[in-house]
């Protein structure tokens, strides 16, 4: 008999991608479909939910032939997080656009909540700082416009959800949300993986409008009308994309730390109180999140960086070149000197969490040409990751190696600079689609194809980059960056995380 296959779908911000993975963990086929977004006003970022669903279907069709479809025994979804959409519970029709995790229109709502002194209780219960990135304020903003009196929401006629929940709704059945994605909504008590009545009250979100929280291995509805996948093929796993990448790195226990680099970036590791040394508390610049729920909920710490690959795209467009040319131009510059690009396009995320921060290019002189600006742009990704690694260390956690994945990590110059700025070895995997691979691994475990022991023995390959700068040079570079961040934040002193 032909060997079974797992279909892993990674629904991301800029595209939907698919992998077919066999019982040895090898990729049999790939497919993808691009996805657009709109910015109707400065700071607003939206996507069309139906276009997202169409991109998923197109990616599957590009990946799976009729012959291969007959061998698919399980499906897994890895999805973008925090984005919010509302749909009709009966018809499944989207009633709003999807407000992207990048969207900043709710900054004023956040400011009002802070003014009422509720930021601390939100952080305590949800593990997340009050910020427009997270789902709750997006849900409130949307509800205020389509259901201001909350009648439909209280009656359960509409569903407020993240993209994993919306995609599942295409298969019918009860409205569900995977626990890791749910923990990013800022409506969940992260310690017990349940909606919190205090948080629901603060954001004015009726519980009847929310999907039920389930573990990362379900139960989920089976596929339906998902050609070429036959009806009835089970959905065995769902994970948030960054969480799935951590899983793919083999980080099944606290210790390993990874930095996924895509449109934004996520520095993440599993967390428990016994892994903190010296009585330190988790730094307020870090989030506490639910990584996944298999036999029990597993907590993770995370630093969210808003602009990573998007910074490269922006600068390439500004210079009238493509991202590959930008990387080649940067490679001709040995050192950006005192030029720094701080990509506060929609504020700064971890560890600053300043929605009012602005983007800056500082230290420019008449001698700073295109190659210097290109190099400073590439360097900005490494500096932001180093900012998060710094506060991870301040939390008493050991960082002796940084696992990386995502498109920008193919750039050797960037990887070397990340090693130099973090002061630790950077280990790059050979597998490009880590978010899809992680959920393929979990779906395979749920289906009985993989075991944790077997996955741990897999050779993930890759290349390592070791720090080459001495401590004095590294310190000087980092101080220059912090001064640049201080300008972005509107401070006059060197910024400290």
Coordinates of C-alpha atoms in Angstrom, one line a residue:
X1 CA 0.0 0.0 0.0
X2 CA 1.1 3.6 -0.6
X3 CA 2.3 5.4 2.5
X4 CA 0.0 7.8 4.3
X5 CA 0.4 11.6 3.9
X6 CA -0.3 14.5 6.1
X7 CA -1.5 17.8 4.6
X8 CA -0.2 20.8 6.5
X9 CA -1.6 24.2 5.6
X10 CA 0.1 27.4 6.8
X11 CA -2.2 30.3 6.5
X12 CA 0.0 33.4 6.9
X13 CA -0.3 37.2 6.4
X14 CA 1.0 37.3 2.9
X15 CA 0.2 33.9 1.5
X16 CA -1.2 30.5 2.2
X17 CA 1.2 27.6 1.8
X18 CA 0.9 23.8 1.9
X19 CA 3.1 20.8 2.5
X20 CA 2.4 17.1 2.0
X21 CA 4.5 15.2 4.5
X22 CA 5.1 11.4 4.5
X23 CA 5.6 9.0 7.4
X24 CA 9.4 9.7 7.4
X25 CA 8.8 13.4 7.8
X26 CA 9.9 14.1 4.2
X27 CA 8.1 16.8 2.1
X28 CA 6.4 15.1 -0.9
X29 CA 4.8 18.2 -2.4
X30 CA 4.5 21.9 -1.9
X31 CA 1.9 24.5 -3.0
X32 CA 1.1 28.1 -2.3
X33 CA -1.1 31.1 -3.2
X34 CA -0.5 34.8 -2.6
X35 CA -2.7 36.9 -0.4
X36 CA -3.3 40.6 -0.5
X37 CA -4.1 43.2 2.1
X38 CA -5.5 46.7 2.1
X39 CA -4.6 49.8 4.1
X40 CA -7.7 52.1 3.8
X41 CA -6.3 54.6 6.2
X42 CA -2.8 55.1 7.8
X43 CA -2.3 52.5 10.5
X44 CA -5.3 50.4 9.2
X45 CA -4.5 46.9 7.8
X46 CA -7.3 44.7 6.6
X47 CA -7.7 41.4 4.7
X48 CA -10.7 39.9 3.0
X49 CA -11.8 36.7 4.9
X50 CA -13.2 35.1 1.7
X51 CA -10.0 35.8 -0.2
X52 CA -8.1 34.1 2.6
X53 CA -10.3 31.0 2.3
X54 CA -9.9 31.1 -1.5
X55 CA -6.1 31.3 -1.1
X56 CA -6.2 28.2 1.2
X57 CA -8.2 26.3 -1.4
X58 CA -5.8 27.4 -4.2
X59 CA -2.7 26.4 -2.2
X60 CA -4.2 23.0 -1.6
X61 CA -5.1 22.5 -5.2
X62 CA -1.5 23.6 -6.2
X63 CA 0.0 21.0 -3.8
X64 CA -2.3 18.0 -4.0
X65 CA -3.0 15.9 -7.1
X66 CA -6.0 13.5 -7.2
X67 CA -3.6 10.6 -6.8
X68 CA -1.9 12.1 -3.7
X69 CA -5.3 13.2 -2.3
X70 CA -6.2 9.5 -1.9
X71 CA -3.3 9.0 0.5
X72 CA -4.0 12.0 2.8
X73 CA -5.1 10.7 6.2
X74 CA -4.9 13.9 8.3
X75 CA -4.9 17.7 7.9
X76 CA -3.2 20.3 10.1
X77 CA -3.6 24.1 10.1
X78 CA -1.0 26.6 11.1
X79 CA -2.4 30.1 11.2
X80 CA -1.6 33.8 11.6
X81 CA -2.6 35.0 15.1
X82 CA -4.5 37.8 16.7
X83 CA -6.3 38.9 13.5
X84 CA -10.1 39.2 14.1
X85 CA -13.2 38.7 11.9
X86 CA -16.9 38.4 12.7
X87 CA -19.2 36.0 10.8
X88 CA -22.8 34.9 10.8
X89 CA -23.1 31.7 12.8
X90 CA -25.9 30.2 10.6
X91 CA -24.6 31.1 7.1
X92 CA -20.9 31.3 7.8
X93 CA -20.7 34.6 5.8
X94 CA -18.1 37.1 7.0
X95 CA -19.7 40.2 8.3
X96 CA -16.5 42.3 8.6
X97 CA -13.1 42.4 7.1
X98 CA -10.3 40.6 8.9
X99 CA -8.5 43.2 11.0
X100 CA -4.8 42.2 10.8
X101 CA -2.6 41.7 13.8
X102 CA -0.7 44.7 12.3
X103 CA -3.7 47.0 12.5
X104 CA -3.4 50.0 14.8
X105 CA -6.8 51.6 14.6
X106 CA -7.6 50.6 18.1
X107 CA -4.8 52.6 19.8
X108 CA -7.4 55.1 21.2
X109 CA -9.5 52.3 22.6
X110 CA -6.3 51.0 24.4
X111 CA -5.6 54.5 25.7
X112 CA -9.1 54.7 27.2
X113 CA -8.7 51.4 28.9
X114 CA -5.3 52.4 30.3
X115 CA -6.8 55.6 31.6
X116 CA -9.3 53.6 33.6
X117 CA -6.4 51.8 35.3
X118 CA -7.3 48.4 33.8
X119 CA -4.0 47.6 32.0
X120 CA -2.4 45.8 34.9
X121 CA -5.3 43.4 35.5
X122 CA -5.4 42.6 31.7
X123 CA -1.7 41.8 31.8
X124 CA -2.1 39.7 35.0
X125 CA -4.9 37.6 33.6
X126 CA -4.1 37.3 29.9
X127 CA -0.3 37.3 30.1
X128 CA -0.3 40.0 27.4
X129 CA 0.3 43.8 27.5
X130 CA -2.7 45.9 26.4
X131 CA -1.9 46.6 22.8
X132 CA -3.7 47.0 19.4
X133 CA -2.0 43.9 18.2
X134 CA -4.2 41.6 20.2
X135 CA -7.8 40.5 19.2
X136 CA -9.9 41.9 22.0
X137 CA -9.8 45.5 21.1
X138 CA -10.3 44.6 17.4
X139 CA -13.4 42.7 18.4
X140 CA -14.7 45.6 20.4
X141 CA -14.1 48.0 17.5
X142 CA -15.9 45.7 15.0
X143 CA -18.8 45.0 17.4
X144 CA -19.3 48.7 18.0
X145 CA -20.0 49.1 14.3
X146 CA -22.0 46.1 13.4
X147 CA -23.8 45.3 16.7
X148 CA -23.5 48.4 18.9
X149 CA -26.1 47.2 21.4
X150 CA -24.7 43.7 21.4
X151 CA -28.1 42.0 20.8
X152 CA -26.9 39.7 18.1
X153 CA -23.7 38.9 20.0
X154 CA -25.5 38.1 23.2
X155 CA -27.9 35.9 21.3
X156 CA -25.1 33.9 19.8
X157 CA -26.1 34.8 16.2
X158 CA -22.6 35.9 15.3
X159 CA -19.2 34.5 16.0
X160 CA -16.1 36.6 16.9
X161 CA -12.9 34.7 16.0
X162 CA -9.4 34.4 14.9
X163 CA -8.5 33.0 11.4
X164 CA -8.2 29.4 12.6
X165 CA -11.8 29.5 13.9
X166 CA -13.0 31.1 10.7
X167 CA -11.3 28.5 8.5
X168 CA -12.8 25.7 10.6
X169 CA -16.2 27.2 10.2
X170 CA -16.0 26.3 6.5
X171 CA -16.3 22.7 7.4
X172 CA -19.5 23.2 9.5
X173 CA -20.3 22.2 13.0
X174 CA -19.8 24.1 16.3
X175 CA -17.7 27.2 16.4
X176 CA -14.3 26.3 17.8
X177 CA -10.9 27.9 18.5
X178 CA -7.6 26.2 19.2
X179 CA -6.2 27.0 22.6
X180 CA -2.9 28.6 21.5
X181 CA -4.7 31.0 19.1
X182 CA -7.4 31.7 21.8
X183 CA -4.7 32.8 24.2
X184 CA -3.7 35.6 21.8
X185 CA -7.2 37.0 21.9
X186 CA -6.6 38.7 25.3
X187 CA -9.9 37.4 26.6
X188 CA -8.5 34.2 28.1
X189 CA -7.0 33.5 31.5
X190 CA -3.7 32.1 30.3
X191 CA -3.2 30.1 33.5
X192 CA -6.3 27.9 33.0
X193 CA -7.0 28.3 29.2
X194 CA -10.6 29.6 29.7
X195 CA -12.4 32.8 28.9
X196 CA -12.2 35.2 31.8
X197 CA -15.3 37.1 32.8
X198 CA -13.3 40.2 34.0
X199 CA -11.6 40.4 30.6
X200 CA -14.9 39.9 28.7
X201 CA -16.4 42.7 30.8
X202 CA -13.5 45.1 30.2
X203 CA -13.7 44.7 26.5
X204 CA -17.5 44.4 26.4
X205 CA -17.4 41.0 24.5
X206 CA -20.4 38.7 25.1
X207 CA -19.3 35.2 25.8
X208 CA -22.1 33.8 23.6
X209 CA -20.4 35.2 20.5
X210 CA -17.1 33.4 21.1
X211 CA -16.0 30.0 19.8
X212 CA -15.4 27.1 22.3
X213 CA -11.7 26.6 23.2
X214 CA -10.4 23.2 22.4
X215 CA -6.9 21.5 22.6
X216 CA -4.5 21.7 19.7
X217 CA -5.4 18.2 18.7
X218 CA -9.1 18.9 18.8
X219 CA -11.6 17.4 18.3
X220 CA -12.2 19.4 15.1
X221 CA -14.7 18.9 12.3
X222 CA -13.6 16.8 9.3
X223 CA -12.9 18.3 5.9
X224 CA -15.9 19.0 3.7
X225 CA -16.1 20.4 0.2
X226 CA -12.3 20.8 0.2
X227 CA -11.3 19.4 -3.2
X228 CA -9.2 17.6 -4.0
X229 CA -9.2 16.4 -0.3
X230 CA -12.0 13.8 0.1
X231 CA -14.8 14.6 2.5
X232 CA -14.3 13.1 5.9
X233 CA -10.5 13.4 6.1
X234 CA -10.0 14.5 9.8
X235 CA -8.4 17.8 10.9
X236 CA -6.0 16.4 13.5
X237 CA -4.1 19.5 14.6
X238 CA -4.2 23.3 14.7
X239 CA -1.5 25.6 16.0
X240 CA -0.7 29.3 15.9
X241 CA 2.1 29.8 13.3
X242 CA 4.8 30.9 15.7
X243 CA 3.9 28.2 18.2
X244 CA 4.0 25.6 15.4
X245 CA 7.5 26.7 14.4
X246 CA 8.7 26.2 18.0
X247 CA 7.3 22.7 17.9
X248 CA 9.0 22.0 14.6
X249 CA 12.4 23.0 16.2
X250 CA 11.8 20.1 18.6
X251 CA 11.3 22.3 21.6
X252 CA 8.9 20.0 23.4
X253 CA 10.3 21.0 26.8
X254 CA 11.5 24.3 28.3
X255 CA 15.0 25.3 27.3
X256 CA 15.3 25.9 23.5
X257 CA 14.5 29.4 22.2
X258 CA 13.7 30.2 18.6
X259 CA 13.2 33.4 16.5
X260 CA 10.8 33.1 13.6
X261 CA 11.4 35.9 11.1
X262 CA 8.7 36.7 8.6
X263 CA 6.5 39.8 8.1
X264 CA 7.2 40.4 11.8
X265 CA 9.2 38.3 14.2
X266 CA 8.6 36.1 17.2
X267 CA 11.2 35.1 19.8
X268 CA 9.7 32.2 21.8
X269 CA 10.4 29.4 24.2
X270 CA 8.4 27.2 26.6
X271 CA 8.1 28.5 30.1
X272 CA 7.6 27.2 33.6
X273 CA 8.5 28.8 36.9
X274 CA 11.3 26.3 37.6
X275 CA 13.2 27.5 34.5
X276 CA 13.6 31.0 36.0
X277 CA 16.8 31.5 38.1
X278 CA 17.4 33.8 40.9
X279 CA 13.8 34.6 41.7
X280 CA 13.4 36.8 38.7
X281 CA 9.9 37.5 37.3
X282 CA 9.2 37.4 33.6
X283 CA 10.2 40.7 32.1
X284 CA 7.2 43.0 31.4
X285 CA 8.4 43.3 27.8
X286 CA 7.7 39.7 27.2
X287 CA 4.3 38.0 26.8
X288 CA 3.1 34.9 28.5
X289 CA 1.1 32.8 26.1
X290 CA -0.3 29.3 25.7
X291 CA 2.1 27.5 23.3
X292 CA -0.1 24.4 22.7
X293 CA -2.4 22.0 24.4
X294 CA -1.8 18.3 23.8
X295 CA -2.3 16.3 27.1
X296 CA -2.2 19.6 29.1
X297 CA -1.7 23.3 28.3
X298 CA 1.9 24.3 27.9
X299 CA 2.9 27.9 28.5
X300 CA 5.4 29.9 26.5
X301 CA 7.2 33.2 26.8
X302 CA 7.4 35.4 23.7
X303 CA 8.6 38.7 22.4
X304 CA 6.6 40.0 19.4
X305 CA 8.4 42.2 16.9
X306 CA 6.1 44.0 14.5
X307 CA 8.3 44.8 11.5
X308 CA 11.0 42.3 10.3
X309 CA 10.6 41.2 6.6
X310 CA 8.1 44.1 6.1
X311 CA 11.0 46.5 6.8
X312 CA 13.0 44.9 4.0
X313 CA 10.1 45.2 1.6
X314 CA 9.5 48.8 2.6
X315 CA 13.1 49.9 2.1
X316 CA 13.4 47.9 -1.2
X317 CA 10.4 49.7 -2.5
X318 CA 11.7 53.1 -1.3
X319 CA 15.0 52.5 -3.1
X320 CA 13.2 51.2 -6.2
X321 CA 14.8 47.7 -6.1
X322 CA 13.6 44.2 -5.1
X323 CA 14.4 42.6 -1.8
X324 CA 17.0 40.4 -3.3
X325 CA 18.8 43.5 -4.7
X326 CA 18.6 45.1 -1.3
X327 CA 20.3 42.1 0.3
X328 CA 23.0 42.2 -2.3
X329 CA 23.5 45.9 -1.9
X330 CA 23.8 45.4 1.9
X331 CA 26.4 42.7 1.4
X332 CA 28.7 45.3 -0.2
X333 CA 28.7 47.3 3.1
X334 CA 31.0 45.9 5.8
X335 CA 29.5 48.1 8.5
X336 CA 26.6 50.6 8.7
X337 CA 28.5 52.6 11.2
X338 CA 26.2 54.9 13.2
X339 CA 23.3 54.6 10.8
X340 CA 20.3 52.9 12.3
X341 CA 16.8 52.1 10.9
X342 CA 14.2 51.7 13.6
X343 CA 11.0 50.4 11.9
X344 CA 8.3 51.8 14.1
X345 CA 5.9 51.9 11.2
X346 CA 3.0 50.9 13.5
X347 CA 4.6 51.4 16.8
X348 CA 7.2 49.1 18.4
X349 CA 6.4 45.8 19.9
X350 CA 8.5 43.8 22.4
X351 CA 10.2 44.8 24.6
X352 CA 9.0 48.4 24.3
X353 CA 5.2 48.0 23.6
X354 CA 4.8 51.6 22.5
X355 CA 2.1 52.1 19.9
X356 CA 3.0 55.7 19.5
X357 CA 6.6 55.0 18.5
X358 CA 7.6 56.3 15.0
X359 CA 9.9 55.0 12.4
X360 CA 13.3 56.7 12.1
X361 CA 16.5 56.6 10.1
X362 CA 19.3 58.2 12.3
X363 CA 23.0 58.8 12.1
X364 CA 22.9 59.7 8.4
X365 CA 25.8 61.7 7.0
X366 CA 26.7 62.9 3.4
X367 CA 28.8 59.7 3.2
X368 CA 25.9 57.4 3.9
X369 CA 25.0 55.9 0.5
X370 CA 22.5 53.4 -0.6
X371 CA 24.5 50.4 0.6
X372 CA 24.8 51.8 4.1
X373 CA 21.0 52.4 4.3
X374 CA 20.5 48.9 3.0
X375 CA 22.8 47.4 5.6
X376 CA 21.2 49.3 8.4
X377 CA 17.8 48.0 7.3
X378 CA 19.0 44.4 7.4
X379 CA 20.7 45.1 10.7
X380 CA 17.4 46.3 12.3
X381 CA 16.0 42.8 12.3
X382 CA 19.0 41.5 14.4
X383 CA 18.9 44.5 16.8
X384 CA 15.2 43.9 17.5
X385 CA 15.8 40.2 18.2
X386 CA 18.7 41.1 20.5
X387 CA 16.4 43.5 22.4
X388 CA 14.1 40.5 23.2
X389 CA 17.0 38.2 24.0
X390 CA 18.3 40.8 26.4
X391 CA 15.1 40.8 28.4
X392 CA 14.8 37.0 28.3
X393 CA 18.2 37.0 30.1
X394 CA 16.9 39.6 32.5
X395 CA 14.1 37.2 33.4
X396 CA 16.7 34.7 34.6
X397 CA 16.4 32.4 31.6
X398 CA 19.5 30.9 30.0
X399 CA 20.1 31.7 26.4
X400 CA 23.0 29.8 24.9
X401 CA 21.7 29.1 21.4
X402 CA 19.1 30.7 19.2
X403 CA 17.2 28.6 16.7
X404 CA 15.9 30.6 13.7
X405 CA 13.5 30.1 10.8
X406 CA 11.7 32.1 8.2
X407 CA 12.4 33.8 4.9
X408 CA 14.9 36.5 6.1
X409 CA 17.0 33.8 7.8
X410 CA 18.3 32.7 4.3
X411 CA 20.5 35.8 4.5
X412 CA 23.9 34.8 5.8
X413 CA 24.9 38.4 6.6
X414 CA 21.9 38.8 8.7
X415 CA 22.4 35.6 10.6
X416 CA 26.0 36.5 11.4
X417 CA 24.9 39.9 12.7
X418 CA 22.2 38.2 14.8
X419 CA 24.9 36.0 16.3
X420 CA 27.1 39.1 16.9
X421 CA 24.3 41.2 18.5
X422 CA 22.8 38.4 20.7
X423 CA 26.3 37.0 21.6
X424 CA 25.1 33.4 21.1
X425 CA 25.3 30.8 18.4
X426 CA 22.5 31.1 15.8
X427 CA 21.3 27.8 14.4
X428 CA 19.5 27.9 11.1
X429 CA 17.4 25.0 10.0
X430 CA 17.4 23.6 6.4
X431 CA 13.6 23.4 6.5
X432 CA 12.1 26.5 5.1
X433 CA 8.4 26.0 6.1
X434 CA 8.8 25.5 9.8
X435 CA 5.2 26.7 10.7
X436 CA 3.7 24.1 8.3
X437 CA 6.1 21.4 9.4
X438 CA 5.4 21.8 13.1
X439 CA 1.6 21.3 12.6
X440 CA 2.4 18.4 10.3
X441 CA 4.4 16.8 13.1
X442 CA 1.6 17.3 15.6
X443 CA -1.1 16.1 13.2
X444 CA 1.1 13.0 12.7
X445 CA 1.3 12.4 16.4
X446 CA -2.5 12.7 16.7
X447 CA -2.9 10.3 13.8
X448 CA -0.4 7.8 15.2
X449 CA 2.1 8.2 12.4
X450 CA 4.8 10.0 14.5
X451 CA 6.0 9.8 18.0
X452 CA 7.8 12.4 20.1
X453 CA 10.8 10.1 20.3
X454 CA 10.9 9.6 16.6
X455 CA 10.6 13.3 15.9
X456 CA 13.4 14.1 18.3
X457 CA 15.8 11.8 16.4
X458 CA 15.1 13.6 13.1
X459 CA 18.1 15.4 11.5
X460 CA 16.9 18.9 10.9
X461 CA 20.2 19.9 9.2
X462 CA 21.1 23.5 8.8
X463 CA 24.0 25.8 9.5
X464 CA 25.3 27.6 12.6
X465 CA 26.7 31.1 13.0
X466 CA 29.0 31.9 16.0
X467 CA 29.6 35.4 17.4
X468 CA 32.6 37.1 15.7
X469 CA 32.6 40.5 17.4
X470 CA 34.3 41.2 20.7
X471 CA 32.3 42.4 23.6
X472 CA 33.5 46.0 23.3
X473 CA 32.4 46.2 19.7
X474 CA 29.1 44.5 20.4
X475 CA 28.3 46.9 23.3
X476 CA 29.1 49.9 21.2
X477 CA 26.7 48.7 18.4
X478 CA 24.0 48.0 20.9
X479 CA 24.3 51.3 22.6
X480 CA 24.0 53.1 19.3
X481 CA 20.8 51.1 18.6
X482 CA 19.3 52.0 21.9
X483 CA 20.0 55.7 21.3
X484 CA 18.2 55.3 18.0
X485 CA 15.2 53.6 19.7
X486 CA 15.1 56.4 22.2
X487 CA 14.5 58.8 19.3
X488 CA 11.8 56.6 18.0
X489 CA 10.1 56.5 21.5
X490 CA 10.6 60.3 21.9
X491 CA 13.0 59.9 24.8
X492 CA 16.2 61.9 25.3
X493 CA 18.2 59.2 27.1
X494 CA 19.5 55.9 25.7
X495 CA 16.6 53.5 25.9
X496 CA 16.8 50.5 28.2
X497 CA 14.5 47.5 27.7

